[in-house]
Amino acid sequence: MSALHDHLRARLLAACQSLGIDAAVAAPLLRLDPPKNRDHGDVAFGAFQLAKAVGKAPPALAAELAAAVAADAVIESAAAAGPFVNFRFRRDALARDVLGAIQRGDAPYGRSTKGGEVVCIDFSSPNIAKPFHIGHMRSTVIGNALCRIWRHLGATVHGINHLGDWGMPFAKMMTAYMRWGSETELHQSPMRYMFELYKRYSREAKDDPALDEAAAKHFQALESGEDNQERRMWQLLRDESLKAFQGPYARLGVTFDHVTGESFFEDKMAGAMQRVTAAGVLEESDGAEVVWLKELGIKEPCILRKRDGTTLYHTRDLAAVFFRESAYRPTRILYVVGAEQKLHFDQLKGVLTKMKEPVAQAVEHVPFGLVLSRTEEGKWEKFASRAGNAVFLDEILDEAVAKVREVIRQKNPDLPDADAVAEQVGVSAIVFNDLKNSRIKDVKFDWDAMLTFEGETGPYVQYACARLSSILRKAEAPVPDVAAVDCAVLADAERVLLTMMDFGSAVQRAAEQSEPSCVTGHAIALAGEIHSYLRDHYVVGQEPRVRDARLVLVDCARKLLTTGLGLLGIAAPERM
RNA sequence: GCGCCCGUAGCUCAAUUGGAUAGAGCGCCAGACUACGGAUCUGGAGGUUGGAGGUUCAAUUCCUCCCGGGCGUGCCA
């Protein structure tokens, strides 16, 4: 993970051998962790498992190991504390190693050049029959962060926008438009207009079953593949939606490697169905074609073709898996989709498993919780804006940006480019909030807390970056190379350095668990440590030896925070 | 009914996958340099980790049951 850790592990392994423990036994058990309490040391080794393997009591083994690891140029001390061995690095070595790696852009602080994973990430995937609202944001920002995190680790990433541009929801939209729509109004404000049509359809369909029947007919006509009215309508509505989506995507800093919606798989479903049939797992049930998954513990069958002959979500997702498998050769296919669709992805994976397709093990659902807002009575329920039911993402971002603009007017009235900065900070506050907690948790959207920008927020981390940038601007010297400074003077920055050292494992965990909050948490922690450090440690005006060392520290902190925010899709302004 | 998820300080969440004295932010109380950004920092109060069993040297974490909340459950996505 770092040169320091490698060195420590080697010393520990040698110590094991000196105690007569077989290296092959010891090596896999030498896990180094940050201690629960940093006062104990920089790195800890819990001797439990190794002790069991060699038949000793953990505290006794820990004591022997501590005694067998003598101090050297890197290790300051090794001390047993019960069943743990706590190690401390020499402060100058710690600073030199961490800051040097950050300055050079070495992994894990910089982007890794090696990494064999090929990761498909299916995210955002809005339904083009509906407006881009707050509910779409979670998949979008989580997926975006995962793309960036995996790329940082050296993986080949395919970010895919699997647009909902096919199927019944779209057919309903089409039906509404064909009945009541006007092209002039559509072009004026496509998303809002479509939203109106959508609402009208929902209202009227309640009392008029003929609407849904008409929609089903239109979908059949669309799926017939003929060049008809439905197809032209589909093209028009799809184009307009895609254009409109560029707004939120640009604001959120999101890009895709492939925009292949459900419609893209229109001509690939027949092949997929053949493959399912050939595997001998397709069965007829009530006129539909299904795959039963009872032996995999799933009671509901996966329906691949409806009684009326048309396809479903599952059919297209299955075709998509096969397409991605042959086009990208992925080691993982991640679906960043709400937790309420767990069954769907269990079924998808189940069908592939039953077909004995190796790609089954690559398929992984990355679920997340809902977005909730607080009601008058203080209860949490599905998100509604403060005004009422308009839930367009743009409006939410606008409100956050407006609030930031006000804060800037109060605190930094002379800021150049204030509008651009307000946009960056406001949008990032919303994004950061979404990525702050474990993704499976519902996001509780508390406007009052969100718009104060104090504490664990995006602006808090950005503020740290701006403050560090400010110091670098005011310093009367350029940032030197680590090799040219006296790292011993950074002994007082140990907390900052140790937090920096955690960056690699945070990013690694974020990828392994598909959990961007690991990165968010690290950014908050590092921002907090550097803020605390700056309180009592000045840079400007110090004697050159101290100033230069601190300049390196400040510069590296700024770099690493910027990298962390970048992994989350968030910009780090120089001033705010 | 069945399946899955969640339950930790007043509120919102952590706890690096089973390890040391369960930590942060908000809120509350008390404070901070006539020097680099106060969107900050320092200190304090606040806990039977929903409940009961079990496994383990060790449980917020794993198992069983119960309680509370959410989501899903055959032709929507």
GROMACS .gro file of N, CA and C in nm, chain A residues 486-573:
model
  264
  486ASP      N    1   1.349   1.984   0.512
  486ASP     CA    2   1.380   1.907   0.633
  486ASP      C    3   1.250   1.849   0.688
  487CYS      N    4   1.228   1.722   0.657
  487CYS     CA    5   1.101   1.660   0.693
  487CYS      C    6   1.083   1.648   0.844
  488ALA      N    7   1.192   1.659   0.918
  488ALA     CA    8   1.182   1.644   1.063
  488ALA      C    9   1.094   1.753   1.123
  489VAL      N   10   1.087   1.868   1.059
  489VAL     CA   11   1.007   1.976   1.118
  489VAL      C   12   0.857   1.947   1.104
  490LEU      N   13   0.822   1.844   1.028
  490LEU     CA   14   0.680   1.811   1.013
  490LEU      C   15   0.632   1.708   1.115
  491ALA      N   16   0.715   1.689   1.218
  491ALA     CA   17   0.674   1.597   1.324
  491ALA      C   18   0.542   1.644   1.386
  492ASP      N   19   0.521   1.775   1.385
  492ASP     CA   20   0.398   1.828   1.445
  492ASP      C   21   0.275   1.808   1.355
  493ALA      N   22   0.299   1.755   1.236
  493ALA     CA   23   0.187   1.735   1.142
  493ALA      C   24   0.151   1.588   1.130
  494GLU      N   25   0.184   1.511   1.234
  494GLU     CA   26   0.166   1.366   1.221
  494GLU      C   27   0.022   1.327   1.194
  495ARG      N   28  -0.070   1.397   1.255
  495ARG     CA   29  -0.211   1.360   1.234
  495ARG      C   30  -0.252   1.382   1.089
  496VAL      N   31  -0.205   1.490   1.032
  496VAL     CA   32  -0.235   1.517   0.892
  496VAL      C   33  -0.173   1.408   0.804
  497LEU      N   34  -0.047   1.377   0.832
  497LEU     CA   35   0.025   1.280   0.749
  497LEU      C   36  -0.037   1.141   0.759
  498LEU      N   37  -0.076   1.103   0.880
  498LEU     CA   38  -0.135   0.970   0.897
  498LEU      C   39  -0.271   0.962   0.827
  499THR      N   40  -0.343   1.072   0.829
  499THR     CA   41  -0.472   1.074   0.758
  499THR      C   42  -0.449   1.065   0.608
  500MET      N   43  -0.349   1.137   0.561
  500MET     CA   44  -0.315   1.127   0.418
  500MET      C   45  -0.284   0.982   0.381
  501MET      N   46  -0.214   0.915   0.470
  501MET     CA   47  -0.171   0.779   0.443
  501MET      C   48  -0.290   0.684   0.428
  502ASP      N   49  -0.405   0.722   0.483
  502ASP     CA   50  -0.525   0.638   0.473
  502ASP      C   51  -0.594   0.647   0.338
  503PHE      N   52  -0.550   0.742   0.258
  503PHE     CA   53  -0.620   0.766   0.131
  503PHE      C   54  -0.633   0.640   0.045
  504GLY      N   55  -0.523   0.570   0.030
  504GLY     CA   56  -0.521   0.453  -0.057
  504GLY      C   57  -0.622   0.348  -0.015
  505SER      N   58  -0.627   0.318   0.113
  505SER     CA   59  -0.721   0.213   0.156
  505SER      C   60  -0.864   0.263   0.143
  506ALA      N   61  -0.884   0.393   0.159
  506ALA     CA   62  -1.020   0.447   0.144
  506ALA      C   63  -1.068   0.429   0.000
  507VAL      N   64  -0.982   0.458  -0.096
  507VAL     CA   65  -1.021   0.445  -0.237
  507VAL      C   66  -1.041   0.297  -0.272
  508GLN      N   67  -0.951   0.215  -0.220
  508GLN     CA   68  -0.963   0.071  -0.244
  508GLN      C   69  -1.095   0.017  -0.191
  509ARG      N   70  -1.128   0.056  -0.072
  509ARG     CA   71  -1.254   0.012  -0.011
  509ARG      C   72  -1.373   0.063  -0.090
  510ALA      N   73  -1.361   0.187  -0.134
  510ALA     CA   74  -1.470   0.247  -0.211
  510ALA      C   75  -1.500   0.163  -0.335
  511ALA      N   76  -1.395   0.116  -0.401
  511ALA     CA   77  -1.414   0.037  -0.522
  511ALA      C   78  -1.467  -0.102  -0.488
  512GLU      N   79  -1.402  -0.167  -0.393
  512GLU     CA   80  -1.441  -0.304  -0.359
  512GLU      C   81  -1.585  -0.312  -0.313
  513GLN      N   82  -1.627  -0.212  -0.239
  513GLN     CA   83  -1.762  -0.215  -0.183
  513GLN      C   84  -1.859  -0.129  -0.262
  514SER      N   85  -1.813  -0.074  -0.373
  514SER     CA   86  -1.896   0.019  -0.450
  514SER      C   87  -1.954   0.125  -0.357
  515GLU      N   88  -1.867   0.183  -0.279
  515GLU     CA   89  -1.911   0.271  -0.171
  515GLU      C   90  -1.834   0.403  -0.172
  516PRO      N   91  -1.880   0.499  -0.254
  516PRO     CA   92  -1.809   0.627  -0.262
  516PRO      C   93  -1.797   0.699  -0.128
  517SER      N   94  -1.881   0.664  -0.032
  517SER     CA   95  -1.875   0.733   0.097
  517SER      C   96  -1.741   0.712   0.167
  518CYS      N   97  -1.670   0.607   0.131
  518CYS     CA   98  -1.536   0.588   0.189
  518CYS      C   99  -1.446   0.705   0.148
  519VAL      N  100  -1.458   0.749   0.026
  519VAL     CA  101  -1.379   0.862  -0.023
  519VAL      C  102  -1.428   0.993   0.040
  520THR      N  103  -1.558   1.008   0.047
  520THR     CA  104  -1.615   1.126   0.108
  520THR      C  105  -1.567   1.140   0.252
  521GLY      N  106  -1.572   1.029   0.324
  521GLY     CA  107  -1.532   1.030   0.463
  521GLY      C  108  -1.385   1.067   0.479
  522HIS      N  109  -1.303   1.017   0.389
  522HIS     CA  110  -1.162   1.051   0.398
  522HIS      C  111  -1.139   1.199   0.372
  523ALA      N  112  -1.211   1.254   0.277
  523ALA     CA  113  -1.196   1.396   0.245
  523ALA      C  114  -1.236   1.481   0.365
  524ILE      N  115  -1.343   1.443   0.432
  524ILE     CA  116  -1.386   1.518   0.550
  524ILE      C  117  -1.278   1.510   0.659
  525ALA      N  118  -1.225   1.390   0.677
  525ALA     CA  119  -1.125   1.371   0.782
  525ALA      C  120  -0.998   1.453   0.753
  526LEU      N  121  -0.954   1.449   0.628
  526LEU     CA  122  -0.832   1.522   0.594
  526LEU      C  123  -0.854   1.673   0.603
  527ALA      N  124  -0.968   1.718   0.556
  527ALA     CA  125  -0.999   1.861   0.567
  527ALA      C  126  -0.999   1.903   0.714
  528GLY      N  127  -1.057   1.819   0.799
  528GLY     CA  128  -1.061   1.850   0.942
  528GLY      C  129  -0.921   1.857   1.002
  529GLU      N  130  -0.836   1.761   0.966
  529GLU     CA  131  -0.701   1.760   1.022
  529GLU      C  132  -0.620   1.881   0.978
  530ILE      N  133  -0.634   1.917   0.853
  530ILE     CA  134  -0.553   2.030   0.805
  530ILE      C  135  -0.605   2.161   0.863
  531HIS      N  136  -0.736   2.171   0.879
  531HIS     CA  137  -0.792   2.290   0.944
  531HIS      C  138  -0.736   2.304   1.086
  532SER      N  139  -0.734   2.192   1.157
  532SER     CA  140  -0.684   2.197   1.294
  532SER      C  141  -0.536   2.234   1.296
  533TYR      N  142  -0.463   2.175   1.205
  533TYR     CA  143  -0.319   2.201   1.200
  533TYR      C  144  -0.290   2.349   1.176
  534LEU      N  145  -0.366   2.405   1.084
  534LEU     CA  146  -0.339   2.544   1.046
  534LEU      C  147  -0.364   2.643   1.159
  535ARG      N  148  -0.442   2.599   1.255
  535ARG     CA  149  -0.472   2.688   1.366
  535ARG      C  150  -0.345   2.732   1.439
  536ASP      N  151  -0.258   2.637   1.464
  536ASP     CA  152  -0.140   2.668   1.545
  536ASP      C  153  -0.010   2.666   1.468
  537HIS      N  154  -0.018   2.642   1.338
  537HIS     CA  155   0.106   2.630   1.262
  537HIS      C  156   0.100   2.721   1.140
  538TYR      N  157   0.172   2.828   1.147
  538TYR     CA  158   0.171   2.923   1.037
  538TYR      C  159   0.277   2.890   0.934
  539VAL      N  160   0.250   2.933   0.817
  539VAL     CA  161   0.342   2.908   0.706
  539VAL      C  162   0.413   3.037   0.669
  540VAL      N  163   0.333   3.134   0.634
  540VAL     CA  164   0.389   3.263   0.594
  540VAL      C  165   0.460   3.327   0.712
  541GLY      N  166   0.579   3.376   0.689
  541GLY     CA  167   0.651   3.447   0.793
  541GLY      C  168   0.740   3.358   0.880
  542GLN      N  169   0.737   3.229   0.857
  542GLN     CA  170   0.824   3.140   0.933
  542GLN      C  171   0.965   3.141   0.874
  543GLU      N  172   1.060   3.095   0.955
  543GLU     CA  173   1.195   3.084   0.901
  543GLU      C  174   1.192   2.986   0.783
  544PRO      N  175   1.277   3.005   0.684
  544PRO     CA  176   1.269   2.928   0.559
  544PRO      C  177   1.264   2.777   0.578
  545ARG      N  178   1.339   2.724   0.674
  545ARG     CA  179   1.342   2.580   0.693
  545ARG      C  180   1.202   2.528   0.728
  546VAL      N  181   1.136   2.597   0.819
  546VAL     CA  182   1.001   2.558   0.863
  546VAL      C  183   0.900   2.589   0.752
  547ARG      N  184   0.911   2.708   0.698
  547ARG     CA  185   0.818   2.750   0.595
  547ARG      C  186   0.817   2.653   0.476
  548ASP      N  187   0.934   2.614   0.431
  548ASP     CA  188   0.942   2.527   0.314
  548ASP      C  189   0.877   2.390   0.341
  549ALA      N  190   0.906   2.337   0.456
  549ALA     CA  191   0.848   2.206   0.489
  549ALA      C  192   0.696   2.217   0.495
  550ARG      N  193   0.647   2.324   0.555
  550ARG     CA  194   0.502   2.340   0.568
  550ARG      C  195   0.437   2.371   0.433
  551LEU      N  196   0.512   2.438   0.348
  551LEU     CA  197   0.460   2.462   0.213
  551LEU      C  198   0.434   2.330   0.141
  552VAL      N  199   0.526   2.238   0.158
  552VAL     CA  200   0.507   2.108   0.094
  552VAL      C  201   0.383   2.039   0.151
  553LEU      N  202   0.371   2.047   0.282
  553LEU     CA  203   0.255   1.985   0.347
  553LEU      C  204   0.124   2.046   0.296
  554VAL      N  205   0.120   2.176   0.294
  554VAL     CA  206  -0.001   2.247   0.251
  554VAL      C  207  -0.033   2.215   0.105
  555ASP      N  208   0.068   2.215   0.025
  555ASP     CA  209   0.047   2.187  -0.117
  555ASP      C  210  -0.005   2.044  -0.137
  556CYS      N  211   0.053   1.951  -0.062
  556CYS     CA  212   0.011   1.812  -0.076
  556CYS      C  213  -0.131   1.791  -0.023
  557ALA      N  214  -0.164   1.860   0.084
  557ALA     CA  215  -0.299   1.848   0.137
  557ALA      C  216  -0.400   1.899   0.034
  558ARG      N  217  -0.365   2.011  -0.027
  558ARG     CA  218  -0.454   2.067  -0.129
  558ARG      C  219  -0.468   1.970  -0.247
  559LYS      N  220  -0.356   1.916  -0.288
  559LYS     CA  221  -0.358   1.820  -0.400
  559LYS      C  222  -0.445   1.699  -0.369
  560LEU      N  223  -0.426   1.645  -0.250
  560LEU     CA  224  -0.496   1.522  -0.216
  560LEU      C  225  -0.646   1.547  -0.197
  561LEU      N  226  -0.679   1.661  -0.139
  561LEU     CA  227  -0.821   1.695  -0.125
  561LEU      C  228  -0.884   1.713  -0.262
  562THR      N  229  -0.809   1.778  -0.350
  562THR     CA  230  -0.861   1.799  -0.486
  562THR      C  231  -0.881   1.666  -0.557
  563THR      N  232  -0.786   1.575  -0.537
  563THR     CA  233  -0.801   1.442  -0.597
  563THR      C  234  -0.924   1.372  -0.542
  564GLY      N  235  -0.938   1.376  -0.411
  564GLY     CA  236  -1.052   1.309  -0.348
  564GLY      C  237  -1.184   1.365  -0.399
  565LEU      N  238  -1.194   1.496  -0.402
  565LEU     CA  239  -1.317   1.558  -0.453
  565LEU      C  240  -1.337   1.520  -0.598
  566GLY      N  241  -1.227   1.516  -0.673
  566GLY     CA  242  -1.235   1.479  -0.814
  566GLY      C  243  -1.294   1.340  -0.832
  567LEU      N  244  -1.258   1.249  -0.742
  567LEU     CA  245  -1.312   1.114  -0.751
  567LEU      C  246  -1.463   1.113  -0.728
  568LEU      N  247  -1.511   1.215  -0.661
  568LEU     CA  248  -1.654   1.225  -0.634
  568LEU      C  249  -1.725   1.308  -0.740
  569GLY      N  250  -1.647   1.359  -0.835
  569GLY     CA  251  -1.706   1.443  -0.939
  569GLY      C  252  -1.728   1.586  -0.894
  570ILE      N  253  -1.649   1.628  -0.797
  570ILE     CA  254  -1.666   1.762  -0.740
  570ILE      C  255  -1.542   1.847  -0.764
  571ALA      N  256  -1.563   1.973  -0.803
  571ALA     CA  257  -1.452   2.063  -0.830
  571ALA      C  258  -1.404   2.128  -0.701
  572ALA      N  259  -1.277   2.166  -0.702
  572ALA     CA  260  -1.218   2.234  -0.585
  572ALA      C  261  -1.175   2.374  -0.626
  573PRO      N  262  -1.255   2.475  -0.596
  573PRO     CA  263  -1.221   2.610  -0.637
  573PRO      C  264  -1.100   2.667  -0.561
   0.00000   0.00000   0.00000
